[in-house]
């Protein structure tokens, strides 16, 4: 392979073509020796035992706790990201190395203590850009009777979704908004996310969705009608979480979402869906 040869990374729909040593848009996958490798494999930036409701998952073992693991990198560029310090970072950020075996052992140890631990949630940054670590760890978790959870934007191609979804028990997927215009803002693709949601349901995963409601951007009642109608067409049993926007990162000049807006959109969504939750009120 010549020094100028490029290799395609097809994990997300950015389809980065990378020269030797070059890192992709996600800041976590690079061309090393002609192979695309995840630089953030087992590189831990954040770890904590959280209530399962914090993911948020309302209908998956409610009242339980789960070990939350995060690395660095993301394939989106949300200008309001609440975890931008790690999601927008690359290899320059300090990390602690942990193997799938080490993470599984920690999860098992916590499961024997109070308040107990359900398994591992891959979260904080975008976990699916290192789908290999999720697969490898989840296989070990299942061998010892623990659960695997992913909190994701769903921006992974079908090829890799089909490789990792059989190993995941539950997901909370960020459905950022229900228009391609909004997804252009965050540098993503709505149709890819919709396909991932449907695919996760077909794989038998427990699926819940979260939409962060941002004033003047994605708070249209008409969009919520379309979103709820589409979700119901996949499965009316999918729980939808509606969350308030608070100024973050680059979008610090927009107002906080009013509780009234959240309640209005909740009432619209509940016409189609069985389970709609209002978060962070």
mmCIF file of C-alpha atoms in Angstrom:
data_model
loop_
_atom_site.group_PDB
_atom_site.id
_atom_site.type_symbol
_atom_site.label_atom_id
_atom_site.label_comp_id
_atom_site.label_asym_id
_atom_site.label_seq_id
_atom_site.Cartn_x
_atom_site.Cartn_y
_atom_site.Cartn_z
ATOM 1 C CA UNK A 1 0.000 0.000 0.000
ATOM 2 C CA UNK A 2 1.373 3.395 -0.971
ATOM 3 C CA UNK A 3 1.619 6.266 1.504
ATOM 4 C CA UNK A 4 -1.161 8.103 -0.328
ATOM 5 C CA UNK A 5 -3.578 5.137 -0.453
ATOM 6 C CA UNK A 6 -6.864 5.642 1.362
ATOM 7 C CA UNK A 7 -9.001 3.151 3.268
ATOM 8 C CA UNK A 8 -12.771 3.492 3.673
ATOM 9 C CA UNK A 9 -14.268 3.539 7.161
ATOM 10 C CA UNK A 10 -17.899 2.480 6.747
ATOM 11 C CA UNK A 11 -18.997 2.236 10.409
ATOM 12 C CA UNK A 12 -21.012 5.458 10.195
ATOM 13 C CA UNK A 13 -22.523 7.202 7.163
ATOM 14 C CA UNK A 14 -19.689 9.754 7.023
ATOM 15 C CA UNK A 15 -17.778 7.088 5.057
ATOM 16 C CA UNK A 16 -14.402 8.688 5.794
ATOM 17 C CA UNK A 17 -11.581 7.812 3.402
ATOM 18 C CA UNK A 18 -8.445 7.862 5.512
ATOM 19 C CA UNK A 19 -4.775 7.968 4.596
ATOM 20 C CA UNK A 20 -2.214 6.097 6.694
ATOM 21 C CA UNK A 21 -2.275 7.519 10.234
ATOM 22 C CA UNK A 22 -5.305 9.716 9.555
ATOM 23 C CA UNK A 23 -8.236 9.779 11.989
ATOM 24 C CA UNK A 24 -11.852 10.082 10.879
ATOM 25 C CA UNK A 25 -14.597 12.608 11.640
ATOM 26 C CA UNK A 26 -15.446 10.727 14.837
ATOM 27 C CA UNK A 27 -11.924 11.327 16.232
ATOM 28 C CA UNK A 28 -11.804 7.706 17.324
ATOM 29 C CA UNK A 29 -11.117 5.484 14.272
ATOM 30 C CA UNK A 30 -7.895 5.642 12.248
ATOM 31 C CA UNK A 31 -6.127 4.021 9.323
ATOM 32 C CA UNK A 32 -3.256 2.100 10.877
ATOM 33 C CA UNK A 33 -1.269 -0.030 8.460
ATOM 34 C CA UNK A 34 -4.104 -0.126 5.961
ATOM 35 C CA UNK A 35 -6.724 -1.242 8.505
ATOM 36 C CA UNK A 36 -9.369 0.920 10.203
ATOM 37 C CA UNK A 37 -8.917 0.496 13.951
ATOM 38 C CA UNK A 38 -10.791 1.990 16.940
ATOM 39 C CA UNK A 39 -8.278 4.082 18.893
ATOM 40 C CA UNK A 40 -10.715 4.397 21.786
ATOM 41 C CA UNK A 41 -11.083 0.634 22.373
ATOM 42 C CA UNK A 42 -11.125 0.268 26.162
ATOM 43 C CA UNK A 43 -10.040 3.876 26.668
ATOM 44 C CA UNK A 44 -12.203 4.985 29.575
ATOM 45 C CA UNK A 45 -12.899 8.660 30.264
ATOM 46 C CA UNK A 46 -15.885 8.259 32.605
ATOM 47 C CA UNK A 47 -17.298 5.486 34.760
ATOM 48 C CA UNK A 48 -20.051 5.554 37.389
ATOM 49 C CA UNK A 49 -22.839 3.488 38.905
ATOM 50 C CA UNK A 50 -26.112 5.139 37.844
ATOM 51 C CA UNK A 51 -29.834 4.505 38.306
ATOM 52 C CA UNK A 52 -31.161 2.858 35.139
ATOM 53 C CA UNK A 53 -33.696 5.714 34.885
ATOM 54 C CA UNK A 54 -30.802 8.123 34.252
ATOM 55 C CA UNK A 55 -29.995 6.548 30.855
ATOM 56 C CA UNK A 56 -33.003 7.162 30.514
ATOM 57 C CA UNK A 57 -34.707 3.770 30.550
ATOM 58 C CA UNK A 58 -38.084 3.749 32.268
ATOM 59 C CA UNK A 59 -39.300 0.265 31.364
ATOM 60 C CA UNK A 60 -36.137 -1.842 31.581
ATOM 61 C CA UNK A 61 -35.617 -3.183 35.108
ATOM 62 C CA UNK A 62 -36.891 0.020 36.780
ATOM 63 C CA UNK A 63 -35.365 0.758 40.164
ATOM 64 C CA UNK A 64 -32.084 -0.982 39.311
ATOM 65 C CA UNK A 65 -28.566 0.434 38.935
ATOM 66 C CA UNK A 66 -26.125 0.000 36.064
ATOM 67 C CA UNK A 67 -22.403 0.619 35.603
ATOM 68 C CA UNK A 68 -22.015 3.411 33.039
ATOM 69 C CA UNK A 69 -18.878 3.412 30.894
ATOM 70 C CA UNK A 70 -17.778 6.167 28.511
ATOM 71 C CA UNK A 71 -14.844 6.743 26.178
ATOM 72 C CA UNK A 72 -14.271 9.597 23.702
ATOM 73 C CA UNK A 73 -15.414 10.587 20.228
ATOM 74 C CA UNK A 74 -18.693 10.965 18.337
ATOM 75 C CA UNK A 75 -19.892 10.877 14.737
ATOM 76 C CA UNK A 76 -22.217 13.876 15.240
ATOM 77 C CA UNK A 77 -21.542 17.529 16.052
ATOM 78 C CA UNK A 78 -24.471 18.639 18.209
ATOM 79 C CA UNK A 79 -23.844 22.311 19.065
ATOM 80 C CA UNK A 80 -25.622 21.807 22.410
ATOM 81 C CA UNK A 81 -23.793 18.613 23.503
ATOM 82 C CA UNK A 82 -23.751 18.212 27.269
ATOM 83 C CA UNK A 83 -20.730 15.883 27.166
ATOM 84 C CA UNK A 84 -18.699 17.804 24.576
ATOM 85 C CA UNK A 85 -15.529 17.580 26.684
ATOM 86 C CA UNK A 86 -15.299 13.864 25.836
ATOM 87 C CA UNK A 87 -17.556 13.418 22.806
ATOM 88 C CA UNK A 88 -15.698 16.086 20.829
ATOM 89 C CA UNK A 89 -12.293 14.907 22.048
ATOM 90 C CA UNK A 90 -9.781 12.520 20.528
ATOM 91 C CA UNK A 91 -6.645 10.738 21.662
ATOM 92 C CA UNK A 92 -5.365 13.865 23.418
ATOM 93 C CA UNK A 93 -7.819 13.397 26.295
ATOM 94 C CA UNK A 94 -6.578 11.556 29.420
ATOM 95 C CA UNK A 95 -7.972 8.019 29.642
ATOM 96 C CA UNK A 96 -7.709 4.935 31.801
ATOM 97 C CA UNK A 97 -7.221 1.659 29.953
ATOM 98 C CA UNK A 98 -9.701 -1.108 30.743
ATOM 99 C CA UNK A 99 -10.175 -4.424 28.971
ATOM 100 C CA UNK A 100 -13.534 -6.100 28.328
ATOM 101 C CA UNK A 101 -12.536 -8.651 30.977
ATOM 102 C CA UNK A 102 -11.688 -5.906 33.455
ATOM 103 C CA UNK A 103 -14.953 -4.049 32.863
ATOM 104 C CA UNK A 104 -16.948 -7.260 33.177
ATOM 105 C CA UNK A 105 -15.157 -8.155 36.412
ATOM 106 C CA UNK A 106 -15.958 -4.711 37.839
ATOM 107 C CA UNK A 107 -19.607 -5.112 36.831
ATOM 108 C CA UNK A 108 -19.756 -8.515 38.511
ATOM 109 C CA UNK A 109 -18.167 -7.165 41.696
ATOM 110 C CA UNK A 110 -20.695 -4.331 41.843
ATOM 111 C CA UNK A 111 -23.564 -6.751 41.235
ATOM 112 C CA UNK A 112 -22.712 -8.423 44.563
ATOM 113 C CA UNK A 113 -22.837 -5.205 46.566
ATOM 114 C CA UNK A 114 -25.581 -2.823 47.583
ATOM 115 C CA UNK A 115 -27.384 -1.332 45.716
ATOM 116 C CA UNK A 116 -26.350 -3.931 43.159
ATOM 117 C CA UNK A 117 -25.592 -3.674 39.456
ATOM 118 C CA UNK A 118 -27.593 -4.819 36.434
ATOM 119 C CA UNK A 119 -24.699 -4.793 33.964
ATOM 120 C CA UNK A 120 -22.914 -2.180 31.830
ATOM 121 C CA UNK A 121 -24.299 0.826 29.961
ATOM 122 C CA UNK A 122 -22.107 2.132 27.150
ATOM 123 C CA UNK A 123 -22.808 5.858 27.210
ATOM 124 C CA UNK A 124 -21.509 9.451 27.715
ATOM 125 C CA UNK A 125 -19.802 9.682 24.300
ATOM 126 C CA UNK A 126 -21.103 7.874 21.198
ATOM 127 C CA UNK A 127 -20.420 4.211 22.038
ATOM 128 C CA UNK A 128 -21.233 2.625 18.671
ATOM 129 C CA UNK A 129 -18.191 4.142 16.969
ATOM 130 C CA UNK A 130 -16.343 1.460 18.930
ATOM 131 C CA UNK A 131 -18.882 -1.291 18.388
ATOM 132 C CA UNK A 132 -16.114 -3.877 18.815
ATOM 133 C CA UNK A 133 -15.691 -3.020 22.512
ATOM 134 C CA UNK A 134 -19.436 -3.269 23.083
ATOM 135 C CA UNK A 135 -19.555 -6.665 21.371
ATOM 136 C CA UNK A 136 -16.556 -8.063 23.218
ATOM 137 C CA UNK A 137 -17.668 -6.828 26.641
ATOM 138 C CA UNK A 138 -21.320 -7.763 26.139
ATOM 139 C CA UNK A 139 -20.452 -11.351 25.288
ATOM 140 C CA UNK A 140 -18.650 -11.618 28.640
ATOM 141 C CA UNK A 141 -21.500 -9.904 30.493
ATOM 142 C CA UNK A 142 -24.021 -12.367 29.113
ATOM 143 C CA UNK A 143 -21.859 -15.317 30.145
ATOM 144 C CA UNK A 144 -22.194 -14.169 33.787
ATOM 145 C CA UNK A 145 -25.874 -13.240 33.568
ATOM 146 C CA UNK A 146 -25.518 -9.458 33.338
ATOM 147 C CA UNK A 147 -27.104 -7.022 30.867
ATOM 148 C CA UNK A 148 -25.687 -4.813 28.138
ATOM 149 C CA UNK A 149 -27.173 -1.369 27.455
ATOM 150 C CA UNK A 150 -26.212 1.266 24.879
ATOM 151 C CA UNK A 151 -27.135 4.944 24.916
ATOM 152 C CA UNK A 152 -26.582 6.046 21.339
ATOM 153 C CA UNK A 153 -27.464 8.430 18.540
ATOM 154 C CA UNK A 154 -28.127 5.430 16.289
ATOM 155 C CA UNK A 155 -25.847 6.707 13.529
ATOM 156 C CA UNK A 156 -24.301 3.390 12.537
ATOM 157 C CA UNK A 157 -24.611 1.637 9.201
ATOM 158 C CA UNK A 158 -26.728 -1.506 8.899
ATOM 159 C CA UNK A 159 -23.649 -3.686 8.307
ATOM 160 C CA UNK A 160 -22.257 -2.983 11.779
ATOM 161 C CA UNK A 161 -25.626 -2.640 13.483
ATOM 162 C CA UNK A 162 -26.300 -6.255 12.544
ATOM 163 C CA UNK A 163 -22.995 -7.270 14.131
ATOM 164 C CA UNK A 164 -23.524 -5.525 17.467
ATOM 165 C CA UNK A 165 -27.295 -5.513 18.104
ATOM 166 C CA UNK A 166 -27.479 -9.268 18.890
ATOM 167 C CA UNK A 167 -25.249 -8.548 21.888
ATOM 168 C CA UNK A 168 -27.246 -5.607 23.316
ATOM 169 C CA UNK A 169 -30.232 -6.054 25.630
ATOM 170 C CA UNK A 170 -31.557 -2.490 25.717
ATOM 171 C CA UNK A 171 -30.981 0.850 24.054
ATOM 172 C CA UNK A 172 -31.945 4.427 24.552
ATOM 173 C CA UNK A 173 -31.619 6.045 21.140
ATOM 174 C CA UNK A 174 -31.505 9.809 20.677
ATOM 175 C CA UNK A 175 -34.018 10.763 18.032
ATOM 176 C CA UNK A 176 -32.645 14.291 17.766
ATOM 177 C CA UNK A 177 -35.547 15.731 15.824
ATOM 178 C CA UNK A 178 -37.887 14.564 13.111
ATOM 179 C CA UNK A 179 -36.615 16.437 10.065
ATOM 180 C CA UNK A 180 -33.605 16.210 7.787
ATOM 181 C CA UNK A 181 -33.128 19.952 8.321
ATOM 182 C CA UNK A 182 -32.480 19.357 12.001
ATOM 183 C CA UNK A 183 -30.160 16.444 11.299
ATOM 184 C CA UNK A 184 -28.116 18.658 8.982
ATOM 185 C CA UNK A 185 -27.479 20.903 11.987
ATOM 186 C CA UNK A 186 -26.031 18.011 13.995
ATOM 187 C CA UNK A 187 -24.212 16.510 10.971
ATOM 188 C CA UNK A 188 -26.285 13.339 10.914
ATOM 189 C CA UNK A 189 -28.900 11.538 8.809
ATOM 190 C CA UNK A 190 -32.458 10.948 10.004
ATOM 191 C CA UNK A 191 -33.078 7.962 7.724
ATOM 192 C CA UNK A 192 -30.034 6.131 9.104
ATOM 193 C CA UNK A 193 -31.335 6.616 12.658
ATOM 194 C CA UNK A 194 -34.852 5.489 11.715
ATOM 195 C CA UNK A 195 -33.414 2.375 10.102
ATOM 196 C CA UNK A 196 -31.353 1.659 13.221
ATOM 197 C CA UNK A 197 -34.396 2.013 15.489
ATOM 198 C CA UNK A 198 -36.444 -0.395 13.398
ATOM 199 C CA UNK A 199 -33.515 -2.790 13.161
ATOM 200 C CA UNK A 200 -33.019 -2.776 16.953
ATOM 201 C CA UNK A 201 -36.692 -3.656 17.461
ATOM 202 C CA UNK A 202 -36.414 -6.471 14.911
ATOM 203 C CA UNK A 203 -33.397 -7.845 16.797
ATOM 204 C CA UNK A 204 -35.518 -8.073 19.938
ATOM 205 C CA UNK A 205 -33.738 -5.311 21.861
ATOM 206 C CA UNK A 206 -35.658 -3.277 24.405
ATOM 207 C CA UNK A 207 -35.832 0.183 22.792
ATOM 208 C CA UNK A 208 -36.639 3.576 24.269
ATOM 209 C CA UNK A 209 -36.154 6.930 22.547
ATOM 210 C CA UNK A 210 -35.230 10.422 23.731
ATOM 211 C CA UNK A 211 -35.928 13.705 21.968
ATOM 212 C CA UNK A 212 -34.410 16.859 23.431
ATOM 213 C CA UNK A 213 -36.884 19.661 22.746
ATOM 214 C CA UNK A 214 -35.107 22.870 21.706
ATOM 215 C CA UNK A 215 -37.097 26.135 21.515
ATOM 216 C CA UNK A 216 -37.642 27.413 17.935
ATOM 217 C CA UNK A 217 -35.585 24.526 16.525
ATOM 218 C CA UNK A 218 -37.437 21.209 16.925
ATOM 219 C CA UNK A 219 -40.396 22.088 19.163
ATOM 220 C CA UNK A 220 -43.054 22.133 16.462
ATOM 221 C CA UNK A 221 -46.312 20.323 17.353
ATOM 222 C CA UNK A 222 -46.582 19.234 13.718
ATOM 223 C CA UNK A 223 -43.163 17.574 13.871
ATOM 224 C CA UNK A 224 -44.102 15.807 17.094
ATOM 225 C CA UNK A 225 -47.255 14.475 15.431
ATOM 226 C CA UNK A 226 -45.139 13.035 12.612
ATOM 227 C CA UNK A 227 -42.556 11.656 15.036
ATOM 228 C CA UNK A 228 -45.115 9.922 17.241
ATOM 229 C CA UNK A 229 -46.947 8.525 14.216
ATOM 230 C CA UNK A 230 -43.717 7.047 12.855
ATOM 231 C CA UNK A 231 -42.653 5.589 16.221
ATOM 232 C CA UNK A 232 -46.080 3.961 16.608
ATOM 233 C CA UNK A 233 -45.724 2.429 13.153
ATOM 234 C CA UNK A 234 -42.559 0.678 14.362
ATOM 235 C CA UNK A 235 -44.086 -0.256 17.727
ATOM 236 C CA UNK A 236 -46.543 1.634 19.970
ATOM 237 C CA UNK A 237 -44.757 -0.001 22.938
ATOM 238 C CA UNK A 238 -41.609 2.084 22.394
ATOM 239 C CA UNK A 239 -41.262 4.582 25.242
ATOM 240 C CA UNK A 240 -40.506 8.179 24.263
ATOM 241 C CA UNK A 241 -38.718 10.556 26.634
ATOM 242 C CA UNK A 242 -39.122 14.297 26.035
ATOM 243 C CA UNK A 243 -36.387 16.383 27.640
ATOM 244 C CA UNK A 244 -35.988 20.114 28.211
ATOM 245 C CA UNK A 245 -33.148 21.987 26.558
ATOM 246 C CA UNK A 246 -30.754 23.959 28.739
ATOM 247 C CA UNK A 247 -28.054 26.192 27.212
ATOM 248 C CA UNK A 248 -24.903 24.156 26.591
ATOM 249 C CA UNK A 249 -21.675 24.220 24.620
ATOM 250 C CA UNK A 250 -22.087 26.456 21.527
ATOM 251 C CA UNK A 251 -25.818 27.037 21.936
ATOM 252 C CA UNK A 252 -25.767 29.089 25.102
ATOM 253 C CA UNK A 253 -27.991 31.910 23.900
ATOM 254 C CA UNK A 254 -31.229 29.982 23.427
ATOM 255 C CA UNK A 255 -33.898 29.935 26.144
ATOM 256 C CA UNK A 256 -34.621 26.958 28.376
ATOM 257 C CA UNK A 257 -37.519 24.875 27.094
ATOM 258 C CA UNK A 258 -40.687 25.660 29.028
ATOM 259 C CA UNK A 259 -42.473 22.936 30.941
ATOM 260 C CA UNK A 260 -45.649 23.945 29.102
ATOM 261 C CA UNK A 261 -44.027 23.078 25.753
ATOM 262 C CA UNK A 262 -42.970 19.662 27.063
ATOM 263 C CA UNK A 263 -46.483 18.936 28.360
ATOM 264 C CA UNK A 264 -48.065 20.049 25.077
ATOM 265 C CA UNK A 265 -45.815 17.782 23.029
ATOM 266 C CA UNK A 266 -46.341 14.945 25.497
ATOM 267 C CA UNK A 267 -50.107 15.165 24.990
ATOM 268 C CA UNK A 268 -49.630 15.036 21.218
ATOM 269 C CA UNK A 269 -47.328 12.017 21.427
ATOM 270 C CA UNK A 270 -49.637 10.163 23.804
ATOM 271 C CA UNK A 271 -52.339 10.083 21.148
ATOM 272 C CA UNK A 272 -50.147 7.532 19.337
ATOM 273 C CA UNK A 273 -47.855 6.054 21.999
ATOM 274 C CA UNK A 274 -48.524 4.173 25.224
ATOM 275 C CA UNK A 275 -45.533 5.484 27.136
ATOM 276 C CA UNK A 276 -44.383 9.111 27.024
ATOM 277 C CA UNK A 277 -42.175 10.533 29.787
ATOM 278 C CA UNK A 278 -41.269 14.111 30.596
ATOM 279 C CA UNK A 279 -37.641 14.363 31.661
ATOM 280 C CA UNK A 280 -35.615 16.906 33.671
ATOM 281 C CA UNK A 281 -38.583 19.065 34.685
#
